[in-house]
Coordinates of C-alpha atoms (C1' of nucleotides) in Angstrom, one line a residue:
Chain A
M220 CA -45.5 12.3 65.3
A221 CA -43.6 9.0 65.0
A222 CA -46.3 7.4 67.2
A223 CA -49.0 7.9 64.6
D224 CA -46.8 6.3 62.0
R225 CA -46.1 3.4 64.1
K226 CA -49.8 3.0 64.8
E227 CA -50.4 3.1 61.1
R228 CA -47.9 0.4 60.5
E229 CA -49.2 -1.8 63.3
K230 CA -52.7 -1.5 61.9
E231 CA -51.5 -2.6 58.5
Q232 CA -49.7 -5.5 60.1
R233 CA -52.8 -6.6 62.0
K234 CA -54.8 -6.4 58.8
N235 CA -52.3 -8.6 57.0
A236 CA -52.2 -11.0 59.9
I237 CA -55.9 -11.4 59.7
I238 CA -55.8 -11.9 55.9
N239 CA -53.1 -14.6 56.4
A240 CA -55.2 -16.4 59.0
A241 CA -58.3 -16.2 56.8
E242 CA -56.5 -17.4 53.7
K243 CA -55.0 -20.4 55.5
L244 CA -58.4 -21.5 56.9
F245 CA -60.3 -20.8 53.7
F246 CA -57.8 -22.7 51.7
S247 CA -57.9 -25.8 53.9
N248 CA -61.6 -25.8 54.8
G249 CA -63.4 -23.8 52.2
F250 CA -64.8 -20.3 52.6
G251 CA -68.2 -21.7 53.5
N252 CA -66.9 -23.9 56.3
V253 CA -64.9 -21.3 58.2
S254 CA -66.6 -19.1 60.7
M255 CA -65.5 -15.6 61.8
E256 CA -64.9 -17.1 65.2
E257 CA -62.4 -19.5 63.9
I258 CA -60.5 -16.9 62.0
A259 CA -60.5 -14.7 65.2
K260 CA -59.1 -17.6 67.2
E261 CA -56.4 -18.2 64.5
V262 CA -55.1 -14.6 64.8
E263 CA -55.7 -14.6 68.6
L264 CA -58.3 -11.8 68.5
G265 CA -61.9 -11.5 69.5
K266 CA -64.5 -11.9 66.8
G267 CA -65.7 -8.3 67.1
T268 CA -62.1 -7.1 66.4
L269 CA -62.2 -8.5 62.9
Y270 CA -65.0 -6.1 62.1
L271 CA -62.8 -3.2 63.0
Y272 CA -60.5 -4.2 60.1
F273 CA -62.9 -5.7 57.6
K274 CA -66.5 -4.8 57.0
S275 CA -67.7 -8.4 56.4
K276 CA -66.6 -11.9 55.8
D277 CA -67.0 -11.2 52.1
S278 CA -64.6 -8.3 52.3
L279 CA -62.1 -10.6 53.8
F280 CA -62.5 -12.8 50.8
F281 CA -61.9 -9.9 48.4
A282 CA -58.8 -8.8 50.4
I283 CA -57.3 -12.2 49.8
I284 CA -58.2 -12.1 46.1
S285 CA -56.9 -8.7 45.5
R286 CA -53.6 -9.5 47.2
R287 CA -53.3 -12.4 44.9
W288 CA -54.2 -10.5 41.8
E289 CA -51.6 -7.9 42.5
E290 CA -49.0 -10.6 43.0
F291 CA -50.1 -12.3 39.8
G292 CA -50.3 -9.1 37.8
E293 CA -46.9 -7.8 38.8
T294 CA -45.1 -10.9 37.8
M295 CA -47.1 -11.0 34.6
I296 CA -45.8 -7.6 33.7
E297 CA -42.2 -8.7 34.1
K298 CA -42.7 -11.9 32.2
M299 CA -44.6 -10.4 29.3
N300 CA -41.8 -8.0 28.6
H301 CA -39.7 -10.9 27.4
G302 CA -42.1 -11.7 24.5
K303 CA -40.7 -10.7 21.1
N304 CA -44.0 -10.0 19.5
G305 CA -47.6 -9.7 20.4
F306 CA -48.4 -13.3 20.0
E307 CA -45.5 -14.4 22.1
K308 CA -46.6 -12.1 24.9
I309 CA -50.1 -13.6 24.9
Q310 CA -48.5 -17.1 25.0
I311 CA -46.4 -16.0 27.9
M312 CA -49.5 -14.8 29.7
I313 CA -51.3 -18.0 29.1
K314 CA -48.3 -20.0 30.4
W315 CA -48.2 -17.8 33.5
F316 CA -51.8 -18.5 34.2
I317 CA -51.2 -22.2 33.9
E318 CA -48.1 -22.0 36.1
Y319 CA -49.7 -19.9 38.7
S320 CA -52.8 -22.1 39.0
Q321 CA -50.6 -25.2 39.3
K322 CA -48.5 -23.6 42.0
N323 CA -51.6 -22.4 43.9
P324 CA -54.3 -25.0 43.5
E325 CA -56.0 -24.1 46.8
Y326 CA -56.3 -20.4 45.9
N327 CA -57.7 -21.4 42.5
D328 CA -60.3 -23.7 44.0
M329 CA -61.5 -21.2 46.5
A330 CA -61.7 -18.5 43.8
T331 CA -63.7 -20.6 41.4
T332 CA -65.9 -22.2 43.9
F333 CA -67.0 -19.1 45.9
G334 CA -66.0 -16.3 43.6
P335 CA -69.2 -16.3 41.5
Q336 CA -71.5 -16.0 44.4
L337 CA -69.4 -13.4 46.2
F338 CA -68.9 -11.3 43.2
Q339 CA -72.6 -11.2 42.6
R340 CA -73.3 -9.7 46.0
I341 CA -70.1 -7.6 46.2
D342 CA -70.6 -4.3 48.0
P343 CA -69.7 -1.1 46.1
E344 CA -66.5 -0.4 48.0
D345 CA -65.0 -3.8 47.3
A346 CA -66.3 -3.6 43.7
R347 CA -64.3 -0.4 43.2
M348 CA -61.2 -2.0 44.6
M349 CA -61.5 -5.0 42.3
M350 CA -62.3 -2.8 39.4
E351 CA -59.2 -0.7 39.9
L352 CA -57.1 -3.8 40.0
S353 CA -58.4 -5.2 36.8
M354 CA -58.0 -1.7 35.2
K355 CA -54.4 -1.9 36.2
Y356 CA -53.6 -5.1 34.4
M357 CA -56.1 -5.4 31.5
P358 CA -54.2 -2.8 29.4
L359 CA -51.2 -5.2 29.3
V360 CA -53.3 -7.7 27.4
H361 CA -54.7 -5.0 25.0
Y362 CA -51.2 -3.7 24.2
A363 CA -49.9 -7.1 23.5
I364 CA -52.9 -7.9 21.2
R365 CA -52.6 -4.6 19.4
E366 CA -48.9 -5.2 19.0
G367 CA -49.6 -8.6 17.6
I368 CA -52.0 -7.2 15.1
K369 CA -49.5 -4.7 14.0
D370 CA -46.6 -7.1 13.7
G371 CA -48.8 -9.7 12.0
S372 CA -48.7 -12.4 14.6
I373 CA -52.3 -12.1 15.8
R374 CA -55.5 -12.2 13.8
N375 CA -56.8 -8.8 12.9
D376 CA -60.5 -9.5 12.3
L377 CA -61.6 -9.1 15.9
D378 CA -61.8 -6.1 18.3
P379 CA -58.6 -6.4 20.5
A380 CA -60.7 -5.9 23.7
L381 CA -63.0 -8.7 22.7
L382 CA -60.2 -11.1 21.8
G383 CA -58.5 -10.3 25.1
M384 CA -61.7 -11.1 27.0
Y385 CA -62.1 -14.4 25.2
I386 CA -58.5 -15.4 25.8
Q387 CA -58.6 -14.5 29.5
M388 CA -61.9 -16.0 30.2
I389 CA -61.0 -19.3 28.5
T390 CA -57.6 -19.5 30.1
F391 CA -59.0 -18.8 33.4
N392 CA -61.7 -21.4 33.1
V393 CA -59.4 -24.0 31.9
V394 CA -56.8 -23.6 34.6
S395 CA -59.5 -23.4 37.3
P396 CA -62.6 -25.3 36.1
N397 CA -65.9 -25.2 37.9
P398 CA -66.6 -28.1 40.1
S399 CA -69.3 -29.2 37.7
I400 CA -66.8 -29.4 34.8
K401 CA -64.3 -31.1 37.1
N402 CA -66.8 -33.8 37.8
S403 CA -67.0 -34.7 34.2
F404 CA -63.3 -35.2 33.7
A405 CA -63.5 -38.7 35.0
A406 CA -66.6 -39.6 32.9
Q407 CA -64.8 -38.3 29.8
G408 CA -61.6 -40.2 30.5
I409 CA -59.6 -37.0 30.4
S410 CA -57.0 -35.9 33.0
Y411 CA -57.0 -32.4 34.3
D412 CA -53.3 -32.1 33.3
T413 CA -54.0 -33.0 29.7
Y414 CA -56.9 -30.6 29.6
V415 CA -54.6 -27.8 30.8
E416 CA -51.6 -28.7 28.8
M417 CA -53.4 -29.0 25.5
L418 CA -55.1 -25.7 25.8
P419 CA -52.5 -23.8 23.8
K420 CA -52.7 -26.3 21.0
F421 CA -56.4 -26.0 20.9
L422 CA -56.6 -22.3 21.2
C423 CA -53.8 -21.1 19.1
P424 CA -55.6 -21.2 15.7
S425 CA -58.2 -18.8 17.2
I426 CA -55.6 -16.3 18.2
A427 CA -52.8 -16.4 15.7
R428 CA -53.0 -14.9 12.2
L429 CA -50.9 -17.6 10.6
P430 CA -52.3 -20.5 8.8
E431 CA -52.7 -23.8 10.6
K432 CA -49.5 -25.5 10.2
E433 CA -47.3 -22.6 11.2
C434 CA -49.5 -22.1 14.1
N435 CA -48.8 -25.6 15.2
S436 CA -45.1 -25.0 15.1
K437 CA -45.5 -21.7 16.8
D438 CA -47.1 -23.2 19.8
E439 CA -44.0 -25.3 20.5
I440 CA -43.1 -22.5 22.9
F441 CA -45.7 -24.0 25.1
Q442 CA -44.0 -27.3 25.4
R443 CA -41.4 -27.5 28.1
Chain B
M271 CA -105.3 -50.8 43.6
A272 CA -106.0 -47.6 41.7
A273 CA -105.6 -45.7 44.9
A274 CA -101.9 -46.5 45.1
D275 CA -101.4 -45.2 41.5
R276 CA -103.3 -42.1 42.2
K277 CA -101.1 -41.5 45.3
E278 CA -98.0 -42.0 43.2
R279 CA -99.2 -39.4 40.7
E280 CA -100.2 -37.0 43.4
K281 CA -96.8 -37.3 45.0
E282 CA -95.1 -36.6 41.7
Q283 CA -97.3 -33.5 41.2
R284 CA -96.5 -32.2 44.7
K285 CA -92.8 -32.7 43.9
N286 CA -93.2 -30.7 40.7
A287 CA -95.2 -28.0 42.5
I288 CA -92.4 -27.6 44.9
I289 CA -89.8 -27.4 42.2
N290 CA -91.9 -24.8 40.4
A291 CA -92.2 -22.6 43.5
A292 CA -88.5 -22.9 44.3
E293 CA -87.5 -22.1 40.8
K294 CA -89.7 -19.0 40.7
L295 CA -88.2 -17.7 44.0
F296 CA -84.6 -18.7 43.2
F297 CA -84.9 -16.9 39.8
S298 CA -86.2 -13.7 41.2
N299 CA -84.3 -13.5 44.5
G300 CA -81.3 -15.7 44.1
F301 CA -80.7 -19.1 45.7
G302 CA -79.0 -17.6 48.7
N303 CA -81.7 -15.1 49.5
V304 CA -84.6 -17.6 49.6
S305 CA -85.4 -19.5 52.7
M306 CA -87.1 -22.9 52.9
E307 CA -89.9 -21.2 54.8
E308 CA -90.6 -18.9 51.9
I309 CA -90.6 -21.8 49.4
A310 CA -93.0 -23.7 51.7
K311 CA -95.3 -20.6 51.9
E312 CA -95.3 -20.3 48.1
V313 CA -96.5 -23.9 47.7
E314 CA -98.8 -23.6 50.7
L315 CA -97.1 -26.3 52.7
G316 CA -95.2 -26.4 56.0
K317 CA -91.5 -26.2 56.0
G318 CA -91.1 -29.7 57.3
T319 CA -93.1 -31.1 54.4
L320 CA -90.6 -30.0 51.9
Y321 CA -88.1 -32.4 53.5
L322 CA -90.5 -35.3 52.8
Y323 CA -89.9 -34.6 49.1
F324 CA -86.4 -33.3 49.0
K325 CA -83.4 -34.1 51.2
S326 CA -82.1 -30.6 51.4
K327 CA -82.2 -27.1 49.9
D328 CA -79.3 -28.1 47.7
S329 CA -81.2 -31.1 46.3
L330 CA -84.0 -28.7 45.3
F331 CA -81.4 -26.8 43.3
F332 CA -80.3 -29.9 41.5
A333 CA -83.8 -30.9 40.8
I334 CA -84.3 -27.6 39.1
I335 CA -81.0 -28.0 37.2
S336 CA -81.7 -31.5 36.1
R337 CA -85.2 -30.6 34.8
R338 CA -83.6 -27.9 32.7
W339 CA -80.7 -30.1 31.4
E340 CA -83.2 -32.6 30.3
E341 CA -85.3 -30.0 28.4
F342 CA -82.1 -28.5 26.9
G343 CA -80.7 -31.9 25.9
E344 CA -83.8 -33.3 24.3
T345 CA -84.1 -30.3 22.1
M346 CA -80.4 -30.4 21.3
I347 CA -80.8 -34.0 20.0
E348 CA -83.6 -32.9 17.6
K349 CA -81.7 -29.8 16.4
M350 CA -78.4 -31.5 15.9
N351 CA -79.9 -34.1 13.6
H352 CA -80.4 -31.4 11.0
G353 CA -76.6 -30.8 10.7
K354 CA -75.2 -32.0 7.4
N355 CA -71.7 -32.8 8.8
G356 CA -69.9 -32.9 12.1
F357 CA -68.9 -29.3 12.0
E358 CA -72.4 -28.1 11.3
K359 CA -73.7 -30.2 14.2
I360 CA -71.3 -28.5 16.5
Q361 CA -72.3 -25.1 15.2
I362 CA -75.9 -26.0 15.8
M363 CA -75.1 -27.0 19.4
I364 CA -73.3 -23.7 20.0
K365 CA -76.2 -21.8 18.5
W366 CA -78.7 -23.7 20.7
F367 CA -76.6 -22.9 23.8
I368 CA -76.7 -19.2 22.9
E369 CA -80.4 -19.3 22.1
Y370 CA -81.3 -21.1 25.3
S371 CA -79.3 -18.8 27.5
Q372 CA -80.9 -15.7 25.9
K373 CA -84.3 -17.2 26.4
N374 CA -83.7 -18.1 30.0
P375 CA -81.4 -15.5 31.5
E376 CA -82.5 -16.0 35.1
Y377 CA -81.9 -19.7 34.9
N378 CA -78.4 -19.1 33.6
D379 CA -77.6 -16.5 36.2
M380 CA -78.7 -18.8 39.0
A381 CA -76.7 -21.8 37.6
T382 CA -73.5 -19.8 37.1
T383 CA -73.7 -17.9 40.4
F384 CA -74.5 -20.8 42.7
G385 CA -73.6 -23.8 40.7
P386 CA -69.9 -23.9 41.5
Q387 CA -70.4 -23.9 45.3
L388 CA -73.3 -26.4 45.2
F389 CA -71.6 -28.7 42.8
Q390 CA -68.6 -28.7 45.1
R391 CA -70.6 -29.9 48.1
I392 CA -73.0 -32.1 46.2
D393 CA -74.2 -35.2 47.9
P394 CA -73.5 -38.6 46.3
E395 CA -77.1 -39.2 45.3
D396 CA -77.5 -35.9 43.5
A397 CA -74.1 -36.4 42.0
R398 CA -75.2 -39.7 40.5
M399 CA -78.3 -38.1 39.1
M400 CA -76.3 -35.2 37.5
M401 CA -73.7 -37.6 36.2
E402 CA -76.3 -39.8 34.5
L403 CA -77.8 -36.8 32.8
S404 CA -74.5 -35.7 31.4
M405 CA -73.7 -39.2 30.3
K406 CA -76.9 -39.1 28.4
Y407 CA -76.1 -36.1 26.3
M408 CA -72.3 -36.0 26.1
P409 CA -72.1 -38.7 23.5
L410 CA -74.0 -36.5 21.1
V411 CA -71.1 -34.1 21.1
H412 CA -68.6 -36.9 20.7
Y413 CA -70.4 -38.4 17.8
A414 CA -70.6 -35.1 16.1
I415 CA -66.9 -34.4 16.5
R416 CA -65.9 -37.9 15.3
E417 CA -68.2 -37.5 12.3
G418 CA -66.6 -34.1 11.6
I419 CA -63.1 -35.6 11.8
K420 CA -64.1 -38.3 9.4
D421 CA -65.8 -36.0 6.9
G422 CA -62.9 -33.5 7.1
S423 CA -64.9 -30.6 8.6
I424 CA -63.2 -30.7 12.0
R425 CA -59.6 -30.7 13.0
N426 CA -58.1 -34.1 13.6
D427 CA -55.1 -33.3 15.7
L428 CA -56.9 -33.4 19.1
D429 CA -58.7 -36.1 21.1
P430 CA -62.4 -35.8 20.3
A431 CA -63.4 -35.9 24.0
L432 CA -60.9 -33.2 24.8
L433 CA -62.1 -31.0 21.9
G434 CA -65.7 -31.6 23.1
M435 CA -64.9 -30.4 26.6
Y436 CA -63.2 -27.3 25.4
I437 CA -66.1 -26.4 23.1
Q438 CA -68.7 -27.0 25.8
M439 CA -66.8 -25.3 28.5
I440 CA -66.1 -22.2 26.4
T441 CA -69.6 -21.9 25.0
F442 CA -71.2 -22.4 28.4
N443 CA -68.9 -19.7 30.0
V444 CA -69.6 -17.3 27.2
V445 CA -73.3 -17.5 27.3
S446 CA -73.4 -17.4 31.1
P447 CA -70.4 -15.6 32.3
N448 CA -69.4 -15.4 36.0
P449 CA -70.4 -12.3 37.8
S450 CA -66.7 -11.3 37.9
I451 CA -66.4 -11.4 34.1
K452 CA -69.7 -9.7 33.8
N453 CA -68.4 -6.8 35.9
S454 CA -65.6 -6.1 33.4
F455 CA -67.7 -5.8 30.3
A456 CA -68.5 -2.2 31.1
A457 CA -64.8 -1.4 31.8
Q458 CA -63.8 -3.0 28.5
G459 CA -66.5 -1.2 26.5
I460 CA -67.9 -4.5 25.3
S461 CA -71.5 -5.4 25.3
Y462 CA -72.6 -8.8 26.4
D463 CA -74.5 -9.3 23.2
T464 CA -71.4 -8.7 21.1
Y465 CA -69.4 -11.0 23.3
V466 CA -72.0 -13.8 22.7
E467 CA -72.5 -13.2 19.0
M468 CA -68.9 -13.0 18.1
L469 CA -68.1 -16.3 19.8
P470 CA -68.5 -18.4 16.7
K471 CA -66.2 -16.2 14.7
F472 CA -63.6 -16.3 17.4
L473 CA -63.8 -20.0 18.1
C474 CA -64.3 -21.4 14.6
P475 CA -60.6 -21.6 13.7
S476 CA -59.9 -23.7 16.7
I477 CA -62.6 -26.2 15.7
A478 CA -62.7 -26.4 11.9
R479 CA -60.1 -28.2 9.9
L480 CA -60.3 -25.8 7.0
P481 CA -57.8 -22.9 6.5
E482 CA -58.7 -19.5 7.8
K483 CA -60.7 -18.0 5.0
E484 CA -62.9 -20.9 4.4
C485 CA -63.6 -21.1 8.0
N486 CA -64.7 -17.5 8.0
S487 CA -67.2 -18.3 5.3
K488 CA -68.3 -21.4 7.0
D489 CA -69.4 -19.6 10.1
E490 CA -71.9 -17.6 8.2
I491 CA -74.3 -20.1 9.4
F492 CA -74.1 -18.3 12.7
Q493 CA -75.3 -15.0 11.3
R494 CA -79.0 -14.6 11.3
Chain C
dC32 C1' -116.9 -46.9 62.5
dC33 C1' -112.7 -47.7 64.3
dT34 C1' -107.8 -49.0 63.7
dT35 C1' -103.7 -48.3 61.4
dA36 C1' -100.7 -46.3 58.2
dT37 C1' -99.4 -42.3 55.8
dA38 C1' -98.7 -37.3 55.3
dA39 C1' -98.2 -32.8 57.2
dT40 C1' -96.8 -29.6 60.6
dG41 C1' -94.3 -25.9 63.1
dA42 C1' -91.8 -25.5 67.6
dC43 C1' -87.3 -26.4 68.3
dC44 C1' -82.0 -27.0 67.8
dG45 C1' -77.4 -25.9 66.5
dG46 C1' -74.8 -22.8 64.2
dT47 C1' -73.4 -18.3 62.1
dA48 C1' -72.7 -13.3 60.5
dG49 C1' -72.8 -9.1 62.3
dT50 C1' -73.7 -5.5 66.4
dC51 C1' -72.9 -3.1 70.5
dA52 C1' -72.4 -1.9 75.4
dT53 C1' -68.6 -2.5 78.1
dA54 C1' -63.8 -2.8 79.3
dT55 C1' -59.0 -2.1 78.4
dG56 C1' -55.2 0.1 77.0
dT57 C1' -52.6 4.5 75.0
dT58 C1' -51.6 9.2 74.4
dG59 C1' -50.6 13.8 75.3
dG60 C1' -51.3 17.6 78.1
dT61 C1' -50.6 19.6 82.8
Chain D
dA225 C1' -47.1 11.4 88.2
dC226 C1' -51.9 11.9 87.0
dC227 C1' -55.8 12.3 84.4
dA228 C1' -59.0 13.0 80.8
dA229 C1' -60.0 11.7 76.0
dC230 C1' -59.4 8.8 72.5
dA231 C1' -58.6 4.4 70.2
dT232 C1' -58.8 -0.4 70.4
dA233 C1' -60.5 -4.9 71.8
dT234 C1' -64.1 -8.0 73.4
dG235 C1' -67.7 -11.6 73.7
dA236 C1' -72.6 -11.8 75.0
dC237 C1' -76.4 -10.9 72.2
dT238 C1' -79.6 -10.7 68.1
dA239 C1' -81.7 -12.3 64.0
dC240 C1' -82.0 -15.7 60.9
dC241 C1' -81.8 -20.1 58.6
dG242 C1' -81.3 -25.2 57.4
dG243 C1' -82.7 -29.3 59.1
dT244 C1' -85.2 -32.5 62.8
dC245 C1' -88.8 -34.6 65.2
dA246 C1' -92.6 -35.3 68.4
dT247 C1' -97.2 -34.4 67.6
dT248 C1' -101.3 -33.8 64.9
dA249 C1' -104.4 -34.4 60.9
dT250 C1' -105.8 -37.1 57.1
dA251 C1' -106.8 -41.2 54.4
dA252 C1' -107.4 -46.3 53.8
dG253 C1' -109.3 -50.4 54.6
dG254 C1' -111.4 -54.0 57.1

DNA sequence: CCTTATAATGACCGGTAGTCATATGTTGGT
DNA sequence: ACCAACATATGACTACCGGTCATTATAAGG
């Protein structure tokens, strides 16, 4: 049955075409300002057709997010392999976060602006999908931290899972700050770039095992 | 003209009654699931009347937020005065963040879930209001950090404003994590309480000037 | 007591997510 | 070549909501 295969492929292509259209529109106009009608028009389909491929507008959002996470995660795996010890691997991860956010500012904006609300009302099926994705990449961080604890490059007085969550949460929120934080940059006389680039220097002492001055030298890896 | 005064007072009372009603409903059902009709019903007014007192539903949100910020900030001023050096003042601030979030979980949830989107599309007038509020309380943090740098309790290799932003951003995001982060607690086998309570231990080395071990003793102030 | 200003109202408008009866291919058997 | 049966596509329709505005009710003051 080659026909069934072809249909399957076509269906997958359609799905991707819809995601592409939605992504493009969400990025340029914001999730909240794009209607399903507009997305349908962009892919040259009827509105109802979208609902054959995605359960809701929210689901479309999560399809975009998950495609991005996958892309981000796969590259992270490759990059982290080059770290020579646990601490370096974490540094590489942080660098990759920064690099990715700088290369994809629209994605980041969308995710931080609308993510909280949409994750809160996420439906069980999408929740499972997102959970699987994070289960796929979280272990990487844990391994790196455990490795760092063993090789003496990372502090050993905190649960590795906990340390991993702090690092990821902080990095994520620095590279893609809430609109409310963003607003206060100007008032503080701080540029977003400085805020991002100084993160390693700020955060290093809370991650590394080494005393302060060595830590400062160690974070030179962050400077280009 | 006592009548004019009375009218003014009554107007202020109405305004507050509306905020109260909105807060109650937003907290229990979520900003997105409460209609202006329902709020009007709760205060026993017509829907149109709400728009005599608030420009939009979003403005109602910011009225709630600003009332809370004021309350939070005023208490923060009092509490921080009791710190004996810059570092202690920052510790007190972090503790107060934690305490306030634990006492007002619904407020925190609402703010983190809907804040990003609403801050993004905030109208100029509300933006000015919120900006004034943060200008009122941000200096506190700066003074504390500068004091800490002078008295040797806080690291001196970072711009105080920058350090302040990191600390506030991190503390805020720990005490009121995004729904997406919240989801992963279970997967990581970490409790929210641990996550919050270990924050000082994690963060201290990045703030204090002292070498690691002294820092650890210093953060005993965090333990109850 | 009546005129005028102020406050309150809810029917109405425009716009949107999601549904569903209908229409339009597509396939596979005869 | 033809015809069921099945899959796919559609856009009119529904329900709902934020915000407006012509109209009504209330209060003030002369």
